[in-house]
Amino acid sequence: MNKSDKEITITDVARQAGVSMATVSRVVNGNNNVKETTRKKVMEVIDKLHYRPNAVARGLASKKSTTIGVILPSMTDLLYANLAKGIDDVASMYKYNIILTSLKNGIGSEQQLFNDLLAKQVDGIIYMGEDVSNVLYKEMSNSRVPIVFAGAIDPDGEFASVNIDYVTAVRDVIKLLIDSGNQKIAMVTGNLDSPINSKYRLKGYQQALEQAGLKYSSANVFETVYNLTAGAAAWDAIHDSGATAAYVSNDLLAAGVLNAALDAGVRIPEDFELVTGSNTILCDVTRPQMTSIAQPLYDIGAVAMRMLTKLMNDENIQDKTIRLPYSLIKRGTTKN
């Protein structure tokens, strides 16, 4: 292998610049404790050799890799893409690199994915996603690496988290549909074993019905997976229940319900009203456009990353659970 084919190291830069490796490291990391003439000479050598600092090697002295891991359920879900953008912007501000990875099917693969991140010497992890398996949660609990949940719920309060008040948000949605004259409202959501659905969204749904003097029935709660096909498949059961409106927790799922209703000749919102829960771009591209809870997705990601930087630097965090404000964006799938 020729010298030109080898990876240029900090040793090569130091030798050609006639300085110590510590001086090169200070220049690379923006340390002001370097003479301007020395900094200029080192930068000229870096440009000449096309040196690209390795993040892991750069962090050996401080025992930090300047790298964080981000775990999300899906690379293609618009909800998590918006969250990830907020994380990335703040990570860049604090000069952290991101290893982005998505959950795979099966408990074993989740466990392996998490341990693979730890093996890469990440300084911290941000977890996105509604469901955390017991096995994965145990792995997280046993880890010494700080972890923050972004848009996810930790019912035990062990980890720092950033989200919205899902109970109040869903309660507001159901109240909107009740005030519009609906007496039977369906709730369409994901796995009810997930705390975000069973302890938060369902609670808000039940509270709104109770406050309006309406009877709660589990027959009006539909549990399914989050995709377009599942939403369309759920429509017949929703219609047969006699519901005249629905709160659907996921935009893709809601789009499936909406498409099936329209295909069945149902007038939206005259005959059936629908509200969804994420306010991704899907809400704007459906016809009619969908009314939705608007979560501050970018801000959730950004605040989660800022919390992680504090935890990684052993800074004090007064409140481990941060709830950001949400709003209700009214569009064409509701009357009001």
XYZ file of C-alpha atoms in Angstrom:
336
model
C 0.000 0.000 0.000
C 1.394 3.414 -0.958
C 1.562 6.242 1.556
C -1.066 8.078 -0.501
C -3.406 5.112 -0.059
C -3.061 5.076 3.721
C -5.363 6.977 6.014
C -3.742 10.236 7.075
C -3.374 10.352 10.850
C -2.865 13.067 13.425
C 0.762 11.862 13.685
C 1.337 12.659 10.000
C -0.038 16.175 10.447
C 2.033 16.810 13.579
C 5.239 15.586 11.908
C 4.853 17.754 8.801
C 3.767 20.807 10.793
C 6.587 20.358 13.280
C 4.277 20.467 16.283
C 2.996 18.010 18.872
C -0.094 15.848 18.385
C -1.676 17.739 21.294
C -1.298 20.999 19.353
C -2.940 19.474 16.267
C -5.762 18.216 18.484
C -6.276 21.694 19.941
C -6.455 23.205 16.447
C -8.924 20.570 15.218
C -11.169 21.048 18.252
C -11.157 24.859 18.062
C -9.154 25.426 21.255
C -8.131 29.078 21.517
C -4.923 28.263 23.402
C -2.879 28.083 20.186
C -0.816 30.854 18.587
C -2.331 32.157 15.367
C 0.855 31.454 13.391
C 0.893 27.872 14.657
C -2.813 27.430 13.930
C -2.305 28.683 10.365
C 0.652 26.319 9.800
C -1.316 23.316 11.114
C -4.352 24.173 8.986
C -2.179 24.420 5.866
C -0.830 20.909 6.505
C -4.336 19.592 7.199
C -5.504 20.981 3.847
C -2.438 19.677 2.044
C -2.790 16.135 3.410
C -6.607 16.137 3.261
C -6.675 15.085 6.906
C -10.115 14.170 8.246
C -10.190 13.813 12.053
C -11.666 10.562 13.323
C -14.333 11.329 15.908
C -13.566 8.279 18.025
C -9.822 8.871 18.026
C -10.383 12.561 18.719
C -12.271 11.650 21.868
C -9.825 9.138 23.333
C -8.130 11.622 25.653
C -11.442 12.720 27.168
C -12.902 9.202 26.962
C -15.730 10.665 24.876
C -16.500 9.735 21.285
C -18.410 12.955 20.476
C -21.006 10.599 18.984
C -24.591 9.902 19.975
C -26.925 7.130 18.920
C -30.484 7.785 17.770
C -32.924 4.871 17.710
C -36.161 5.280 15.767
C -38.829 2.769 14.721
C -38.725 3.556 11.020
C -36.507 5.514 8.645
C -39.513 6.329 6.462
C -42.088 7.526 9.021
C -42.575 11.287 8.556
C -43.195 11.745 12.271
C -39.717 10.553 13.207
C -38.058 12.338 10.301
C -39.192 15.687 11.722
C -38.034 14.729 15.205
C -34.661 13.623 13.862
C -34.139 17.001 12.153
C -34.404 18.800 15.504
C -31.951 16.347 17.061
C -29.479 16.748 14.209
C -29.476 20.546 14.286
C -28.702 20.736 18.005
C -26.165 17.902 17.769
C -24.340 19.860 15.056
C -24.380 22.957 17.236
C -22.591 21.048 20.000
C -20.340 19.242 17.508
C -21.748 15.778 18.069
C -21.968 13.209 15.320
C -25.073 11.028 14.996
C -25.393 7.321 14.389
C -28.970 6.889 13.178
C -30.515 3.438 13.351
C -34.008 1.943 13.179
C -35.587 -0.840 15.183
C -35.695 -4.254 13.580
C -38.312 -6.938 14.033
C -37.945 -9.188 17.047
C -36.858 -8.650 20.642
C -33.428 -10.132 20.057
C -32.611 -7.721 17.246
C -33.656 -4.734 19.368
C -31.294 -5.880 22.062
C -28.506 -6.409 19.550
C -29.089 -3.004 17.976
C -28.795 -1.304 21.358
C -25.621 -3.187 22.257
C -24.146 -2.410 18.839
C -24.540 1.303 19.605
C -22.819 0.863 22.962
C -19.997 -1.007 21.218
C -19.472 2.086 19.038
C -18.699 4.027 22.239
C -21.598 6.476 21.902
C -21.751 9.121 24.628
C -25.550 9.067 24.798
C -28.688 7.730 23.143
C -31.991 9.276 22.097
C -34.870 6.828 21.778
C -37.924 7.540 19.636
C -40.942 5.305 19.334
C -44.095 4.533 21.245
C -43.214 0.995 22.293
C -40.285 -0.153 24.385
C -40.070 -3.897 24.920
C -39.347 -5.157 28.429
C -36.064 -6.625 27.241
C -34.929 -3.373 25.617
C -36.050 -1.331 28.631
C -33.974 -3.565 30.904
C -30.949 -3.121 28.650
C -31.395 0.645 28.840
C -31.743 0.567 32.618
C -28.508 -1.388 32.974
C -26.585 0.949 30.695
C -24.321 3.673 32.059
C -24.881 5.773 28.939
C -27.433 8.601 29.417
C -30.687 8.096 27.498
C -33.468 10.526 26.601
C -36.880 9.607 25.183
C -38.093 11.948 22.424
C -41.831 11.890 21.791
C -41.963 8.637 23.749
C -43.329 7.851 27.198
C -41.445 6.347 30.119
C -44.228 5.513 32.598
C -41.679 4.650 35.291
C -39.972 8.020 35.002
C -36.492 6.497 34.989
C -35.354 8.279 31.832
C -35.532 11.910 30.828
C -38.231 12.493 28.215
C -39.700 15.197 26.002
C -43.270 14.938 24.704
C -46.663 16.617 24.837
C -49.515 16.119 27.307
C -51.204 13.302 25.400
C -54.071 13.009 27.910
C -55.138 16.637 27.511
C -54.527 16.668 23.753
C -56.816 13.695 23.120
C -59.394 15.055 25.547
C -59.458 18.323 23.560
C -59.923 16.385 20.295
C -62.846 14.348 21.608
C -64.458 17.471 23.057
C -64.222 19.126 19.630
C -66.028 16.168 18.058
C -68.653 16.075 20.814
C -69.298 19.822 20.481
C -69.894 19.184 16.774
C -72.840 16.939 17.673
C -71.247 13.475 17.658
C -72.526 11.084 20.318
C -70.563 7.997 19.304
C -66.877 8.562 18.601
C -64.352 5.890 17.706
C -60.763 5.841 18.877
C -58.352 4.147 16.465
C -54.855 3.604 17.776
C -51.899 1.232 18.025
C -51.042 -1.475 20.509
C -52.983 -0.944 23.736
C -50.196 -2.681 25.630
C -48.175 0.447 24.902
C -48.380 2.960 27.814
C -48.757 5.921 25.461
C -52.005 4.395 24.190
C -53.399 2.660 27.284
C -52.413 5.147 29.995
C -52.477 8.435 28.126
C -54.479 8.533 24.886
C -57.194 6.188 26.150
C -57.387 8.126 29.410
C -57.964 11.395 27.543
C -60.637 9.728 25.422
C -62.426 8.382 28.498
C -62.197 11.681 30.374
C -63.793 13.628 27.507
C -66.687 11.171 27.277
C -67.238 11.254 31.023
C -67.209 15.050 31.144
C -69.849 15.109 28.389
C -72.010 12.500 30.122
C -71.416 9.921 27.393
C -70.887 6.243 28.132
C -67.542 4.679 27.376
C -67.528 1.382 25.491
C -64.436 -0.642 24.583
C -66.323 -1.637 21.410
C -65.574 1.859 20.083
C -61.816 1.491 20.581
C -59.974 -0.070 17.646
C -56.452 -1.399 18.012
C -54.326 -1.916 14.916
C -50.911 -1.321 13.346
C -49.763 1.988 11.925
C -50.032 1.822 8.160
C -52.302 2.849 5.303
C -53.663 -0.624 4.627
C -54.594 -1.173 8.282
C -56.491 2.106 8.324
C -58.508 1.141 5.269
C -59.178 -2.321 6.721
C -60.470 -0.790 9.946
C -63.113 1.332 8.215
C -65.841 -1.326 7.973
C -65.639 -2.066 11.708
C -65.666 1.640 12.553
C -68.712 2.202 10.336
C -70.517 -0.867 11.695
C -70.032 0.409 15.250
C -72.311 3.344 14.468
C -69.601 5.922 15.105
C -70.038 9.245 13.331
C -66.518 10.476 14.097
C -63.084 9.128 14.962
C -59.851 10.152 16.594
C -56.974 8.296 14.901
C -53.609 8.559 16.640
C -51.385 8.160 13.567
C -51.524 10.161 10.306
C -50.825 7.243 7.972
C -53.474 5.177 9.709
C -55.891 8.103 9.508
C -55.261 8.508 5.780
C -56.220 4.861 5.300
C -59.466 5.342 7.231
C -60.226 8.490 5.237
C -59.604 6.810 1.865
C -61.833 3.849 2.703
C -64.624 6.108 3.937
C -64.512 8.182 0.757
C -64.427 5.030 -1.387
C -67.586 3.893 0.420
C -69.341 7.113 -0.601
C -69.256 8.696 2.856
C -69.260 12.484 2.870
C -66.437 14.003 4.936
C -67.087 15.861 7.205
C -70.871 15.997 6.690
C -71.473 12.306 7.486
C -68.276 11.454 9.308
C -65.619 13.566 11.051
C -62.009 12.596 11.595
C -59.074 13.987 13.606
C -55.549 12.611 13.520
C -52.615 12.923 15.885
C -49.282 13.952 14.349
C -49.806 16.781 11.837
C -47.202 15.537 9.385
C -47.294 16.624 5.732
C -49.839 13.847 5.090
C -52.478 16.059 6.666
C -51.980 18.594 3.885
C -51.855 16.172 0.957
C -55.061 14.208 1.661
C -58.366 15.470 0.273
C -59.986 16.752 2.307
C -57.026 17.846 4.396
C -57.043 16.311 7.863
C -57.657 18.100 11.147
C -54.876 17.151 13.531
C -53.169 17.567 16.865
C -50.015 19.510 16.020
C -47.059 18.242 17.975
C -43.959 20.488 17.915
C -41.941 17.646 16.400
C -38.805 19.620 15.570
C -38.777 21.216 19.026
C -39.255 17.854 20.743
C -36.164 16.558 18.967
C -34.147 19.698 19.642
C -35.027 19.842 23.354
C -34.336 16.121 23.746
C -30.863 16.586 22.268
C -30.180 19.573 24.532
C -31.220 17.513 27.555
C -28.876 14.755 26.447
C -25.925 17.169 26.223
C -26.600 18.192 29.822
C -26.770 14.601 31.002
C -23.568 13.727 29.147
C -21.831 16.637 30.882
C -23.258 15.704 34.299
C -25.240 18.935 34.493
C -28.215 19.165 36.810
C -31.663 18.715 35.249
C -34.469 20.008 37.434
C -37.300 18.324 35.532
C -36.677 15.006 33.788
C -40.048 15.144 31.993
C -40.644 18.114 29.702
C -44.031 18.613 28.070
C -44.108 21.055 25.193
C -47.258 22.889 24.061
C -49.391 21.455 21.281
C -52.177 22.945 19.173
C -55.164 21.719 17.187
C -55.049 22.513 13.465
C -58.564 22.441 12.010
C -58.906 21.430 8.381
C -61.445 19.789 6.102
C -62.226 16.577 8.004
C -64.124 18.363 10.794
C -67.134 20.676 10.708
C -65.769 23.160 13.251
